[in-house]
């Protein structure tokens, strides 16, 4: 399954979801006059347990949770579930609950994005 690809600008912190990246050598998506860097999942030195999305299977669905604070300055901004056919995403605000329910699909990729600690990913077994 094709992974979600995020790129961030080192200067202004702009963040983009890449549908199809540039394949030229020495080229890339430019922001603030330099190539944006790829954001890797599960790569920030922060609590794994507080960021990694978890899920429970119930019937034909899975219920996804992220055990993370939802404070004004530190929260999960979105949860995105990626399968071969579709992306399902919820956009979150502080004080909301970082949970969503989607149909079960083996191999689906669940991403959660923390405004301070970046991208986290779980694969559905
Ligand atoms: Fe965080």
Short mmCIF file of C-alpha atoms and ligand atoms in Angstrom, two decimals:
data_model
loop_
_atom_site.label_atom_id
_atom_site.label_comp_id
_atom_site.label_asym_id
_atom_site.label_seq_id
_atom_site.Cartn_x
_atom_site.Cartn_y
_atom_site.Cartn_z
CA UNK A 1 0.00 0.00 0.00
CA UNK A 2 1.23 3.45 -0.87
CA UNK A 3 2.15 5.39 2.25
CA UNK A 4 0.85 8.85 3.03
CA UNK A 5 3.57 11.36 2.17
CA UNK A 6 3.88 14.64 4.07
CA UNK A 7 6.40 17.37 3.43
CA UNK A 8 7.29 20.29 5.68
CA UNK A 9 9.09 23.56 5.07
CA UNK A 10 11.99 23.97 7.50
CA UNK A 11 11.62 27.75 7.43
CA UNK A 12 7.90 28.54 7.66
CA UNK A 13 6.56 25.15 8.86
CA UNK A 14 4.16 24.84 5.91
CA UNK A 15 2.89 21.26 5.69
CA UNK A 16 1.60 19.55 2.54
CA UNK A 17 0.10 16.15 1.77
CA UNK A 18 1.80 14.95 -1.40
CA UNK A 19 -0.40 13.18 -3.96
CA UNK A 20 2.44 12.52 -6.37
CA UNK A 21 5.97 13.69 -5.66
CA UNK A 22 8.47 15.02 -8.17
CA UNK A 23 10.84 12.29 -9.43
CA UNK A 24 13.48 14.59 -10.94
CA UNK A 25 16.96 14.36 -9.46
CA UNK A 26 17.91 17.26 -7.21
CA UNK A 27 14.43 18.68 -7.49
CA UNK A 28 11.45 18.72 -5.15
CA UNK A 29 8.57 20.74 -3.82
CA UNK A 30 9.95 24.18 -3.05
CA UNK A 31 8.83 26.48 -0.22
CA UNK A 32 10.69 29.57 1.07
CA UNK A 33 13.29 28.96 -1.69
CA UNK A 34 14.28 25.47 -0.56
CA UNK A 35 13.12 21.88 -0.99
CA UNK A 36 10.59 20.76 1.59
CA UNK A 37 11.65 17.82 3.78
CA UNK A 38 9.68 14.62 4.12
CA UNK A 39 7.94 14.06 7.46
CA UNK A 40 8.53 10.47 8.59
CA UNK A 41 6.01 8.69 10.81
CA UNK A 42 7.00 7.61 14.34
CA UNK A 43 10.33 9.42 14.10
CA UNK A 44 10.02 12.22 16.68
CA UNK A 45 11.46 11.57 20.13
CA UNK A 46 8.18 11.70 22.08
CA UNK A 47 5.99 9.27 23.97
CA UNK A 48 5.08 6.43 21.62
CA UNK A 49 2.10 5.42 23.78
CA UNK A 50 0.64 8.95 23.75
CA UNK A 51 0.80 9.35 19.99
CA UNK A 52 0.47 6.02 18.24
CA UNK A 53 -3.11 5.43 17.08
CA UNK A 54 -4.69 2.28 18.51
CA UNK A 55 -7.83 0.48 17.39
CA UNK A 56 -10.34 -2.11 18.53
CA UNK A 57 -12.26 -4.29 16.16
CA UNK A 58 -16.04 -4.46 16.58
CA UNK A 59 -18.14 -6.21 13.95
CA UNK A 60 -17.18 -4.91 10.51
CA UNK A 61 -15.59 -1.75 11.91
CA UNK A 62 -12.60 -0.62 13.87
CA UNK A 63 -12.78 2.12 16.49
CA UNK A 64 -9.62 4.23 16.50
CA UNK A 65 -8.29 6.23 19.47
CA UNK A 66 -5.23 8.30 20.23
CA UNK A 67 -4.41 8.55 23.95
CA UNK A 68 -3.19 12.14 23.68
CA UNK A 69 -4.03 15.45 25.36
CA UNK A 70 -6.28 17.84 23.41
CA UNK A 71 -5.09 21.15 24.86
CA UNK A 72 -5.11 24.54 23.11
CA UNK A 73 -1.39 24.43 22.31
CA UNK A 74 -0.87 20.66 22.05
CA UNK A 75 -3.32 18.33 20.37
CA UNK A 76 -3.96 15.80 17.62
CA UNK A 77 -4.84 17.86 14.53
CA UNK A 78 -6.16 15.00 12.41
CA UNK A 79 -6.54 11.26 12.07
CA UNK A 80 -6.39 9.76 8.59
CA UNK A 81 -7.10 6.16 7.56
CA UNK A 82 -5.66 5.14 4.21
CA UNK A 83 -6.69 2.07 2.21
CA UNK A 84 -6.11 1.19 -1.45
CA UNK A 85 -9.46 2.73 -2.35
CA UNK A 86 -9.89 5.72 -0.10
CA UNK A 87 -8.71 8.06 2.59
CA UNK A 88 -10.98 8.84 5.53
CA UNK A 89 -9.97 11.75 7.68
CA UNK A 90 -11.27 13.71 10.62
CA UNK A 91 -10.01 17.18 11.45
CA UNK A 92 -9.82 17.85 15.18
CA UNK A 93 -9.76 20.90 17.43
CA UNK A 94 -8.56 21.27 21.02
CA UNK A 95 -10.98 19.71 23.57
CA UNK A 96 -12.43 17.32 20.95
CA UNK A 97 -11.95 13.57 21.29
CA UNK A 98 -9.36 12.01 18.98
CA UNK A 99 -11.44 9.01 17.94
CA UNK A 100 -13.10 7.75 14.79
CA UNK A 101 -14.78 4.60 13.48
CA UNK A 102 -14.13 3.19 10.01
CA UNK A 103 -14.80 -0.12 8.23
CA UNK A 104 -12.23 -2.81 9.06
CA UNK A 105 -9.71 -3.46 6.33
CA UNK A 106 -6.57 -5.53 6.86
CA UNK A 107 -3.47 -3.54 5.96
CA UNK A 108 -5.15 -0.14 6.27
CA UNK A 109 -2.78 2.57 7.49
CA UNK A 110 -3.89 4.76 10.39
CA UNK A 111 -2.12 8.09 10.77
CA UNK A 112 -2.40 10.64 13.58
CA UNK A 113 -0.81 14.08 13.46
CA UNK A 114 0.24 15.92 16.64
CA UNK A 115 0.83 19.66 16.25
CA UNK A 116 4.02 19.38 18.34
CA UNK A 117 5.25 15.83 17.72
CA UNK A 118 4.39 15.18 14.10
CA UNK A 119 3.21 12.08 12.33
CA UNK A 120 2.40 8.68 13.90
CA UNK A 121 1.28 5.52 12.17
CA UNK A 122 -0.26 2.12 12.90
CA UNK A 123 -0.98 -0.69 10.43
CA UNK A 124 -4.28 -2.56 10.84
CA UNK A 125 -3.64 -6.28 11.35
FE1 LIG B 1 2.11 15.35 21.16
#
